[in-house]
XYZ file of C-alpha atoms in Angstrom:
717
model
C -1.198 -48.333 17.307
C 0.960 -46.654 14.659
C -1.633 -43.905 14.313
C -1.680 -43.317 18.061
C 2.112 -43.122 18.109
C 1.988 -40.651 15.213
C -0.478 -38.466 17.116
C 1.722 -38.466 20.193
C 4.768 -37.672 18.067
C 2.911 -34.860 16.260
C 3.481 -36.395 12.849
C 0.012 -37.680 11.979
C -0.956 -36.389 8.535
C -4.521 -37.742 8.566
C -5.891 -36.988 12.043
C -9.539 -37.080 10.923
C -9.094 -40.731 9.960
C -8.215 -41.493 13.574
C -9.916 -38.913 15.775
C -13.565 -38.009 16.118
C -16.548 -40.325 15.638
C -16.344 -43.255 13.204
C -18.775 -46.005 12.328
C -17.325 -49.476 12.819
C -18.780 -52.994 12.810
C -19.148 -52.624 16.560
C -21.054 -49.328 16.194
C -20.129 -45.675 16.559
C -16.696 -45.246 18.126
C -15.172 -41.971 19.329
C -11.440 -41.283 19.746
C -9.989 -38.151 21.324
C -6.367 -37.091 21.742
C -5.862 -34.693 24.637
C -2.765 -34.483 26.843
C -2.813 -33.829 30.575
C -6.265 -35.203 31.405
C -7.227 -37.470 34.272
C -10.481 -38.534 32.592
C -12.764 -37.722 29.691
C -16.484 -38.205 29.036
C -18.768 -37.600 26.066
C -21.875 -35.645 27.085
C -24.799 -36.337 24.765
C -27.567 -33.918 23.783
C -30.018 -35.579 26.213
C -27.631 -34.969 29.111
C -26.376 -38.503 29.334
C -22.630 -38.989 29.690
C -20.411 -41.790 28.388
C -16.994 -42.532 29.834
C -14.152 -42.590 27.336
C -11.402 -44.745 28.802
C -7.756 -44.061 28.172
C -6.650 -46.580 25.547
C -3.037 -45.531 25.106
C -0.990 -42.519 26.167
C -3.177 -39.427 25.754
C -5.782 -41.101 23.549
C -9.271 -41.717 24.979
C -11.721 -43.863 23.029
C -14.946 -45.779 23.355
C -18.422 -46.361 21.914
C -20.899 -43.458 21.920
C -24.545 -43.202 20.820
C -25.533 -41.401 17.618
C -26.107 -37.649 17.800
C -24.194 -34.524 18.785
C -21.995 -34.502 21.858
C -19.620 -32.364 23.871
C -16.559 -33.473 25.782
C -16.232 -33.120 29.557
C -12.654 -33.243 30.786
C -11.274 -33.605 34.305
C -7.749 -32.475 35.131
C -5.462 -34.142 37.607
C -6.447 -31.476 40.121
C -10.124 -32.284 39.762
C -11.082 -29.259 37.652
C -13.853 -29.987 35.136
C -14.710 -28.185 31.885
C -16.586 -28.901 28.698
C -15.567 -28.295 25.110
C -16.518 -29.235 21.583
C -14.594 -31.874 19.691
C -13.126 -30.306 16.514
C -12.896 -33.749 14.929
C -16.667 -34.251 14.830
C -17.100 -31.474 12.255
C -16.957 -31.935 8.513
C -14.903 -29.823 6.091
C -16.120 -26.407 4.983
C -14.171 -25.816 1.792
C -15.987 -27.212 -1.221
C -14.881 -28.561 -4.573
C -15.278 -25.201 -6.311
C -12.973 -23.449 -3.838
C -10.380 -26.184 -4.210
C -10.654 -26.083 -7.985
C -10.190 -22.305 -8.133
C -7.278 -22.458 -5.700
C -5.554 -25.108 -7.799
C -6.231 -23.171 -10.975
C -4.916 -19.935 -9.478
C -8.103 -18.039 -10.275
C -9.716 -17.628 -6.840
C -10.096 -13.856 -6.881
C -11.415 -13.885 -3.330
C -8.798 -16.199 -1.974
C -9.236 -14.761 1.506
C -12.784 -16.147 1.611
C -11.302 -19.651 1.380
C -8.034 -19.314 3.315
C -7.223 -17.605 6.593
C -9.145 -17.647 9.880
C -12.894 -17.021 9.687
C -15.316 -16.646 12.580
C -18.300 -18.711 11.434
C -21.154 -20.891 12.602
C -20.602 -24.439 11.374
C -23.077 -27.243 11.960
C -24.808 -25.059 14.526
C -21.683 -24.209 16.529
C -19.839 -20.886 16.641
C -16.103 -21.029 16.147
C -13.274 -20.294 13.740
C -12.434 -22.102 10.543
C -8.748 -22.139 9.597
C -7.322 -22.956 6.176
C -3.807 -22.635 4.798
C -1.858 -23.622 1.679
C 1.158 -25.814 2.513
C 1.408 -28.513 -0.181
C 4.749 -29.957 0.887
C 4.046 -30.230 4.613
C 3.750 -33.592 6.346
C 1.539 -32.142 9.060
C 0.021 -28.737 9.816
C -1.536 -27.792 13.162
C -3.196 -24.668 14.500
C -1.484 -23.599 17.700
C -2.231 -20.819 20.153
C -2.816 -19.954 23.764
C -6.023 -22.002 23.578
C -3.969 -25.214 23.222
C -0.741 -24.141 24.929
C 0.976 -23.788 21.524
C 1.027 -27.574 21.341
C 1.091 -28.848 17.768
C -0.158 -32.294 18.825
C -3.597 -31.024 19.840
C -5.116 -29.630 16.659
C -3.581 -31.141 13.536
C -5.504 -30.127 10.439
C -7.317 -32.066 7.730
C -5.460 -32.348 4.432
C -7.706 -31.477 1.509
C -6.868 -31.464 -2.162
C -4.346 -29.108 -3.804
C -2.169 -28.723 -0.719
C -4.862 -27.079 1.430
C -5.163 -27.843 5.141
C -8.332 -26.997 7.072
C -9.888 -27.339 10.514
C -12.846 -25.831 12.365
C -12.098 -25.042 16.018
C -15.314 -24.540 18.006
C -15.641 -21.733 20.533
C -12.637 -19.779 19.202
C -13.553 -16.249 18.223
C -12.318 -12.704 17.665
C -9.002 -11.857 19.304
C -7.467 -15.338 19.620
C -3.736 -15.588 18.934
C -2.657 -18.358 16.583
C 0.033 -19.669 14.267
C 0.421 -22.644 12.001
C 2.879 -25.276 13.180
C 4.284 -27.051 10.156
C 6.173 -30.343 10.052
C 8.109 -30.375 6.807
C 9.273 -33.284 4.683
C 12.652 -33.372 6.418
C 11.127 -33.570 9.879
C 11.813 -29.960 10.855
C 9.111 -28.038 12.713
C 8.414 -24.345 12.181
C 5.720 -21.986 13.425
C 4.388 -19.531 10.880
C 2.049 -16.566 10.922
C -0.981 -16.941 8.681
C -0.205 -15.695 5.137
C -3.881 -14.746 4.810
C -4.355 -13.655 8.409
C -6.534 -10.585 8.914
C -4.746 -9.418 12.040
C -1.393 -9.677 13.804
C 0.126 -9.059 17.169
C 1.957 -5.810 17.715
C 5.599 -6.248 16.617
C 7.966 -7.584 17.799
C 5.417 -10.277 18.712
C 4.648 -12.466 15.728
C 1.386 -14.371 16.098
C -1.652 -13.852 13.919
C -4.924 -12.760 15.510
C -8.387 -13.990 14.596
C -10.274 -10.971 13.266
C -13.932 -10.992 12.263
C -14.222 -8.718 9.234
C -17.999 -8.907 9.056
C -20.460 -6.398 10.430
C -18.992 -3.053 9.406
C -21.768 -0.718 8.275
C -20.223 1.321 5.489
C -21.724 4.786 4.965
C -19.713 5.870 1.921
C -22.111 4.745 -0.780
C -22.246 8.141 -2.490
C -18.457 8.314 -2.747
C -18.127 4.740 -3.996
C -20.784 5.326 -6.643
C -19.189 8.494 -8.000
C -15.471 7.997 -7.351
C -14.532 6.981 -10.908
C -14.627 10.630 -11.923
C -12.031 11.453 -9.255
C -9.592 8.912 -10.719
C -9.889 9.748 -14.375
C -6.783 11.092 -16.066
C -8.753 14.289 -16.756
C -9.435 14.822 -13.051
C -7.473 17.054 -10.663
C -5.422 14.608 -8.607
C -3.328 16.087 -5.800
C -2.035 13.457 -3.391
C -0.835 13.906 0.182
C 1.566 11.056 0.948
C 1.620 10.080 4.620
C 3.524 7.780 6.951
C 0.879 7.207 9.602
C 3.353 6.517 12.397
C 5.131 9.859 12.194
C 2.604 12.407 10.963
C 1.674 13.376 14.505
C 2.262 11.826 17.924
C 0.528 12.063 21.280
C 3.209 13.380 23.601
C 0.708 13.434 26.456
C 0.563 9.644 26.012
C 4.249 8.608 25.884
C 4.727 9.834 22.327
C 2.544 7.196 20.715
C 1.405 7.596 17.099
C -2.176 8.585 16.454
C -4.700 5.788 16.158
C -6.715 5.133 13.014
C -9.690 6.805 14.682
C -7.644 9.869 15.647
C -6.230 10.028 12.131
C -9.780 9.814 10.783
C -10.418 13.103 12.555
C -7.100 14.958 12.446
C -5.350 13.777 9.275
C -8.494 13.743 7.168
C -9.489 17.192 8.373
C -6.033 18.592 7.673
C -5.758 17.095 4.178
C -9.213 18.366 3.283
C -8.361 21.849 4.548
C -5.174 21.803 2.458
C -7.166 21.025 -0.676
C -5.632 17.651 -1.479
C -7.815 15.185 -3.354
C -6.261 11.959 -2.074
C -4.340 10.490 0.805
C -1.628 8.014 -0.064
C -0.556 5.874 2.880
C 2.829 4.224 3.130
C 2.189 0.477 3.460
C -0.283 -0.479 6.152
C 0.041 -4.244 5.639
C 1.558 -5.693 8.807
C 5.356 -5.498 8.925
C 7.827 -6.516 11.619
C 10.479 -3.764 11.385
C 9.539 -0.118 11.917
C 12.603 1.009 9.981
C 11.258 -0.563 6.789
C 8.357 1.959 6.861
C 6.117 -0.934 5.849
C 7.970 -1.821 2.651
C 8.939 -5.254 3.997
C 5.507 -6.689 4.844
C 4.821 -10.058 6.443
C 1.030 -9.852 6.785
C -0.281 -8.699 3.412
C -3.892 -9.248 4.510
C -3.595 -7.569 7.922
C -3.800 -3.801 8.495
C -1.023 -3.073 10.965
C -2.148 -3.200 14.586
C 0.158 -0.256 15.390
C -2.779 2.130 14.983
C -5.748 -0.071 15.818
C -7.755 -3.109 14.680
C -9.160 -3.612 11.155
C -12.534 -1.964 11.706
C -10.798 1.200 12.878
C -8.767 1.288 9.681
C -12.114 1.160 7.916
C -13.148 4.150 10.031
C -10.202 6.082 8.592
C -11.084 5.189 5.000
C -14.739 6.023 5.531
C -13.914 9.375 7.112
C -11.743 10.223 4.128
C -14.558 9.354 1.741
C -17.056 11.414 3.668
C -14.627 14.340 3.414
C -14.311 13.866 -0.357
C -10.825 12.346 -0.205
C -9.720 9.191 -1.961
C -7.390 6.729 -0.236
C -4.451 5.104 -2.037
C -2.347 2.394 -0.397
C 1.293 1.729 -1.118
C 1.274 -1.964 -2.027
C 4.364 -4.170 -2.023
C 4.102 -7.303 -4.203
C 7.750 -7.114 -5.254
C 9.445 -8.802 -2.311
C 9.065 -9.955 1.268
C 11.410 -10.245 4.264
C 13.203 -13.373 5.393
C 11.717 -13.284 8.920
C 11.262 -16.829 10.185
C 7.555 -16.406 10.962
C 6.763 -15.148 7.459
C 6.524 -16.664 3.990
C 10.158 -17.734 3.635
C 10.435 -21.518 3.241
C 6.856 -21.632 4.420
C 6.308 -25.392 4.270
C 9.988 -26.297 4.257
C 10.337 -25.475 0.570
C 10.656 -22.343 -1.536
C 6.891 -22.072 -1.799
C 6.289 -18.368 -2.348
C 9.814 -17.458 -3.427
C 12.197 -18.696 -6.134
C 14.548 -21.390 -4.888
C 17.457 -20.031 -6.959
C 18.837 -16.912 -5.223
C 19.677 -15.453 -8.643
C 15.925 -15.151 -9.113
C 14.647 -15.223 -5.560
C 16.865 -12.927 -3.490
C 17.027 -9.138 -3.564
C 20.623 -8.177 -2.894
C 19.784 -4.521 -2.232
C 17.165 -5.181 0.423
C 18.064 -8.666 1.734
C 14.546 -9.795 0.881
C 12.973 -12.600 -1.110
C 11.303 -12.303 -4.512
C 7.950 -13.885 -5.252
C 7.820 -16.690 -7.803
C 5.399 -14.972 -10.164
C 5.407 -17.975 -12.480
C 3.621 -20.091 -9.876
C -0.135 -19.814 -10.315
C -0.884 -20.057 -6.600
C 1.546 -17.217 -5.842
C 0.047 -14.966 -8.506
C -3.379 -15.813 -7.097
C -2.225 -14.926 -3.571
C -1.028 -11.487 -4.704
C -3.827 -10.605 -7.112
C -6.435 -11.619 -4.557
C -4.644 -9.410 -2.039
C -5.039 -6.404 -4.320
C -8.760 -7.124 -4.621
C -8.977 -7.724 -0.862
C -7.995 -4.139 -0.035
C -10.420 -2.810 -2.630
C -13.235 -5.066 -1.413
C -12.873 -5.171 2.336
C -11.483 -1.690 3.002
C -12.968 0.338 0.127
C -9.554 1.772 -0.770
C -9.560 3.725 -3.999
C -6.188 2.855 -5.401
C -2.959 0.908 -5.105
C 0.437 2.428 -5.737
C 2.693 -0.507 -6.592
C 6.149 -0.175 -5.095
C 9.428 -0.835 -6.927
C 7.926 -1.933 -10.236
C 11.279 -1.622 -12.006
C 12.739 -4.280 -9.702
C 9.989 -6.635 -10.844
C 10.229 -5.955 -14.570
C 13.897 -6.831 -15.009
C 15.691 -10.007 -14.022
C 19.025 -8.194 -13.853
C 17.754 -5.391 -11.639
C 20.724 -4.281 -9.499
C 22.680 -7.426 -10.435
C 26.044 -7.909 -12.100
C 26.716 -10.308 -14.963
C 26.377 -13.902 -13.848
C 24.106 -12.991 -10.937
C 20.820 -13.349 -12.808
C 18.974 -15.898 -14.895
C 17.900 -14.786 -18.398
C 14.356 -15.329 -19.583
C 13.447 -18.063 -22.051
C 14.538 -15.833 -24.916
C 17.840 -14.960 -23.309
C 16.739 -11.469 -22.341
C 16.461 -9.475 -19.131
C 12.707 -8.864 -19.022
C 10.874 -10.793 -16.326
C 8.006 -12.234 -18.359
C 6.318 -13.789 -15.339
C 6.330 -10.533 -13.362
C 5.066 -8.641 -16.396
C 2.203 -11.111 -16.766
C 1.444 -10.769 -13.064
C 1.238 -6.973 -13.254
C -1.037 -7.164 -16.280
C -3.256 -9.761 -14.630
C -3.406 -7.732 -11.419
C -4.496 -4.595 -13.239
C -7.079 -6.454 -15.315
C -8.496 -8.047 -12.167
C -8.446 -4.859 -10.068
C -10.098 -2.678 -12.690
C -12.428 -5.491 -13.683
C -13.700 -5.929 -10.137
C -13.680 -2.216 -9.256
C -13.789 -0.008 -12.359
C -13.735 3.205 -10.331
C -10.278 2.721 -8.777
C -6.774 3.735 -9.843
C -3.505 1.820 -9.870
C -0.170 3.615 -9.928
C 3.286 2.309 -10.816
C 6.435 3.516 -9.111
C 8.561 2.742 -12.154
C 11.901 4.438 -12.740
C 12.887 3.172 -16.195
C 11.676 3.783 -19.725
C 9.709 0.540 -19.891
C 7.042 1.286 -22.500
C 3.292 1.710 -22.004
C 3.193 1.296 -18.257
C -0.087 3.218 -18.086
C -1.552 1.885 -21.327
C -4.396 -0.664 -21.240
C -3.434 -4.321 -21.320
C -5.469 -4.934 -24.466
C -3.413 -2.201 -26.162
C -0.131 -3.838 -25.191
C 0.450 -1.983 -21.921
C 0.878 -3.020 -18.310
C -2.561 -1.665 -17.465
C -1.733 0.855 -14.739
C -3.832 3.983 -14.492
C -0.855 6.228 -13.741
C 2.929 6.157 -13.453
C 5.225 8.164 -11.201
C 7.436 10.477 -13.283
C 10.743 9.744 -11.599
C 12.782 11.325 -14.402
C 11.002 14.652 -14.000
C 11.550 14.564 -10.256
C 15.269 13.758 -10.475
C 15.991 16.304 -13.207
C 14.110 19.213 -11.688
C 15.511 18.681 -8.198
C 19.026 18.615 -9.659
C 18.286 21.926 -11.329
C 16.887 23.510 -8.182
C 19.970 22.476 -6.198
C 22.165 24.692 -8.409
C 22.892 28.242 -7.409
C 20.778 30.509 -9.621
C 23.917 31.981 -11.146
C 24.647 28.574 -12.687
C 21.115 27.569 -13.636
C 21.329 28.890 -17.171
C 23.796 26.085 -17.906
C 21.336 23.433 -16.673
C 18.099 24.805 -18.105
C 17.410 21.562 -19.978
C 16.811 19.787 -16.657
C 13.599 21.764 -16.259
C 12.424 21.392 -19.842
C 13.513 17.905 -20.880
C 10.521 16.297 -19.185
C 8.205 17.856 -21.756
C 9.749 15.620 -24.429
C 8.039 12.597 -22.833
C 5.418 14.207 -20.568
C 2.549 12.755 -22.594
C 3.940 9.257 -23.166
C 2.284 8.048 -19.932
C -0.378 9.209 -17.512
C 2.114 10.772 -15.151
C 2.088 11.744 -11.491
C 4.781 14.233 -10.455
C 6.103 12.781 -7.164
C 7.888 14.562 -4.366
C 7.783 11.514 -2.128
C 9.261 10.291 1.131
C 12.296 8.960 -0.739
C 13.418 12.524 -1.474
C 13.665 13.643 2.166
C 15.583 10.793 3.856
C 19.012 9.143 3.938
C 20.999 12.359 3.794
C 19.129 13.863 0.844
C 18.003 16.791 2.959
C 14.558 18.245 3.369
C 12.907 19.959 0.412
C 13.672 23.334 1.972
C 17.338 22.553 2.570
C 17.825 21.227 -0.969
C 17.382 24.817 -2.115
C 20.424 27.101 -2.422
C 20.954 30.535 -0.931
C 20.178 32.183 2.363
C 17.052 31.480 4.369
C 14.841 33.855 2.344
C 16.111 32.451 -0.959
C 15.570 28.871 0.174
C 11.929 29.602 0.889
C 11.535 31.561 -2.342
C 13.140 28.761 -4.358
C 10.846 26.205 -2.768
C 7.752 28.291 -3.448
C 8.820 28.862 -7.053
C 9.432 25.158 -7.510
C 6.012 24.206 -6.153
C 4.462 26.740 -8.515
C 6.394 25.196 -11.403
C 5.219 21.733 -10.321
C 1.546 22.665 -10.036
C 1.678 24.422 -13.398
C 3.425 21.526 -15.144
C 1.423 18.760 -16.854
C 0.923 15.786 -14.571
C -0.919 14.944 -11.376
C 0.694 16.001 -8.096
C 2.069 14.143 -5.067
C 3.685 15.716 -2.026
C 5.011 13.969 1.061
C 3.871 15.152 4.456
C 5.853 18.048 5.878
C 6.937 19.189 2.423
C 3.739 21.224 2.163
C 5.116 23.706 4.666
C 8.840 23.278 4.125
C 9.877 21.216 7.122
C 13.517 22.174 7.761
C 14.680 18.697 8.810
C 14.750 15.384 6.990
C 11.865 13.075 7.737
C 12.378 10.860 10.800
C 10.059 7.850 10.997
C 10.723 7.511 14.732
C 9.331 10.920 15.601
C 6.733 13.297 14.244
C 6.789 16.193 11.834
C 8.193 19.424 13.243
C 4.828 21.059 13.810
C 6.479 23.756 15.916
C 8.357 24.953 12.825
C 5.113 24.828 10.872
C 3.802 27.653 13.071
C 6.591 30.032 12.001
C 5.569 32.719 9.476
C 7.747 31.599 6.542
C 6.618 28.002 6.890
C 3.005 29.090 7.192
C 3.524 31.006 3.972
C 4.594 27.853 2.115
C 1.641 26.018 3.612
C -0.758 28.735 2.479
C 0.792 28.595 -1.003
C 0.250 24.835 -1.320
C -3.326 25.233 -0.123
C -3.909 27.909 -2.765
C -2.134 25.912 -5.477
C -4.457 22.996 -4.774
C -7.482 25.254 -4.930
C -6.339 26.836 -8.207
C -5.473 23.447 -9.700
C -8.939 22.126 -8.933
C -10.748 25.281 -10.004
C -9.062 25.728 -13.397
C -9.826 22.883 -15.823
C -6.944 23.929 -18.057
C -4.534 22.922 -15.289
C -5.734 19.313 -15.174
C -8.086 18.041 -17.867
C -5.347 17.736 -20.523
C -2.519 16.610 -18.244
C -1.820 13.540 -20.359
C -2.182 14.893 -23.905
C 0.088 17.301 -25.808
C -2.852 19.487 -26.864
C -2.999 20.762 -23.302
C 0.461 22.376 -23.353
C 2.332 24.980 -25.384
C 5.672 26.593 -24.739
C 5.621 30.380 -24.846
C 9.096 31.441 -23.746
C 11.974 29.136 -22.960
C 14.862 31.449 -22.048
C 17.922 29.656 -20.624
C 20.016 32.834 -20.418
C 17.570 34.434 -17.998
C 16.368 31.146 -16.412
C 12.811 32.029 -17.363
C 10.147 29.635 -18.604
C 6.646 30.493 -19.724
C 3.994 28.157 -21.051
C 0.270 27.903 -21.622
C -2.105 25.236 -20.395
C -5.358 24.438 -22.168
C -8.460 22.463 -21.286
C -11.594 21.791 -23.272
C -13.181 24.275 -25.640
C -14.554 27.079 -23.525
C -12.110 26.570 -20.642
C -10.041 29.727 -20.112
C -6.354 29.068 -20.832
C -3.786 29.487 -18.083
C -0.334 30.998 -18.594
C 2.420 30.049 -16.150
C 5.734 31.896 -15.877
C 8.713 30.879 -13.729
C 11.692 33.074 -12.961
C 14.370 30.922 -11.368
C 16.801 33.721 -10.522
C 16.688 36.229 -7.630
C 16.580 39.063 -10.184
C 13.187 40.744 -10.682
C 12.406 41.443 -14.324
C 10.221 44.397 -15.230
C 8.407 44.973 -18.497
C 8.975 41.361 -19.474
C 6.864 40.656 -22.542
C 5.411 37.250 -23.318
C 2.971 36.083 -25.926
C -0.462 34.912 -24.816
C -2.976 32.660 -26.578
C -5.631 35.380 -26.855
C -6.308 39.023 -26.225
C -8.275 40.652 -23.435
C -7.707 40.718 -19.717
C -5.276 38.302 -18.022
C -5.794 37.944 -14.280
C -2.837 37.200 -12.032
C -4.484 34.506 -9.934
C -1.437 33.248 -8.022
C 2.042 34.586 -7.373
C 4.441 32.548 -5.266
C 6.258 35.791 -4.324
C 3.146 37.265 -2.711
C 3.680 38.765 0.726
C 1.039 36.403 2.113
C 3.377 33.520 1.290
C 6.485 35.187 2.729
C 7.616 36.746 -0.548
C 8.650 40.263 -1.516
C 5.236 41.202 -2.805
C 6.344 42.060 -6.313
C 3.758 41.376 -8.979
C 1.252 42.716 -11.431
C -1.470 44.310 -9.310
C -3.956 41.568 -10.043
C -3.403 41.304 -13.773
C -2.931 43.128 -17.042
C -4.513 43.588 -20.424
C -3.122 42.016 -23.566
C -1.657 44.189 -26.305
C -1.969 43.596 -30.035
C 1.772 43.107 -30.194
C 2.906 39.773 -31.673
C 5.364 37.870 -29.468
C 6.597 34.312 -29.199
C 4.611 33.335 -32.274
C 1.338 34.663 -30.877
C -0.736 37.608 -32.027
C -1.193 39.097 -28.574
C 1.164 39.637 -25.650
C 1.336 41.029 -22.143
C 4.036 43.020 -20.419
C 4.543 41.807 -16.863
C 6.745 42.053 -13.828
C 8.524 38.808 -13.007
C 9.192 38.657 -9.260
C 12.479 37.131 -8.083
C 12.545 33.361 -7.641
C 8.860 33.048 -8.344
C 6.183 31.382 -10.436
C 3.055 33.292 -11.405
C -0.220 32.157 -12.940
C -2.428 34.167 -15.270
C -5.939 33.169 -16.329
C -7.680 34.663 -19.352
C -10.936 36.439 -18.593
C -13.079 39.477 -19.229
């Protein structure tokens, strides 16, 4: 009777001991809990039916013959229907899964946990499994059971795992986990390993069947490692999917994944980028977070379509020769009640101590990286995106906030490590383990750290003492050079070091030069409006800066809209100002970026030695005139490239610079070209070298330096 009372009170922690068929001394007995029924019968495989009398409350029980059965219910209004009894099915998770989950080494965690459409014991349905070790009871709730936690309490397995198979449930069902915690409080949670979610602000998970997608990107997947090598040309177009373009003929909605597969992929390919980088696509509740406060790490956001359509986008990119990088956020998660916070009534995923577990800057919670199950959850998530969605890379957000325990905290607001220091050993171990696992499972991918400090060897292999990332964003270069460009040219000679200091450490990591979304929001101004001067000078400054960036060692990243000089700051609630993009000066910037990408890819000397000092040599470094000239080198036999930047509006004629060798030097790109909206000053396609020593070189060329411009010369016959 106590068990029946516990079922009715929704606090039974061992429902499979009570419900379903059980052998007793009197034979096979069946017990079913189901509210709101007038009567219930067991229908056997031979068509015979056995009445199950009501024994107490909403519990029906009685003897039944051996063999499979279904249940036939009758409501008070006389309506009849049949359904399978979930409590007649055995568990699906085996000892190996449970062992790996306990050990924190289940690299394909999502195969064990989450909601899976399967056939079990000959019946189609969905198997649910969730980790909630401190719960007293966990139930699956949804529209299929009127969100009633009494109806489908789950089986407790070892290591804090709860599981149940619900027959007849399939793709598209809404569900949550209802959790009774140790203090008697009840909470409903979205599935931490759910593959789909409702459209925010709704909060339920959705059963999604990930099987059956016929990938057609085998050639790309086989060969992609070459595209992610540090010797490769990597030029990344960073995109916020919700605001790239909108359909104003359809109430201003964002483009769908399938529309993006056509329009975004085609545009990025035409612009010559090598990769798309997408701001986080893991499901998130608040649009204003841009995805950086995710709740559903295993669910592509429904804002643009279901999971298979996100796969369509990735596949289209691959077929167009573009890699896809996802912004990935393992550093923190929001406090939303339906998410991971206090998941089973305890600090399960987060640190209990707010000095370790609460981000003051973002009002978010910090993962407990020292807990094996939490590390497993995150590392498996990285592999999940690489496995299930064929993404080519992960850019890890806010790495600095993970590396240091005192990040953005005052004295007394943080807990030192075991040695009394500020380094977060557990987070460091997690990042190393993630990189080892990601590259171990998918050697052809790339991982990228957004890391803003001087933490050493971020992009060095783990076995060499590094964190194991493939690349690191060069935040110092970005901050310094943008500060320089903001100065009026008349003052730039006093700040020349801001443009050159980055070369002191340019080869200490495998760097990406990022002009990201963070630089065009929150009052920072658009890239165009950061530039000083009148309208013409702003465009000229921007073109010169992009030339400097593409000529500088390091891979390239540009946020959407920056490639044509959008005049306004980025607004995530709208779309890019494509009307402005049609204006001649903006089209000139766009044409320049397209040509810079083409030149960057075509000239090995501009990319193969990005990460080694042998690929760079200063020629002229002239603060007084705000002129910089340098040479880029590739492998033996690759023609060297000479890049010259004039960061004043003063044209300079007969300007002599040394060059690495004699012969003809072709002017292959000039940011002041009339086609880009410039004045058209230049060198008539190139010049021949003279046997006049200059800048420590035996040969030199005399050139015209256009105003506010960067020009590229390539050695050739």
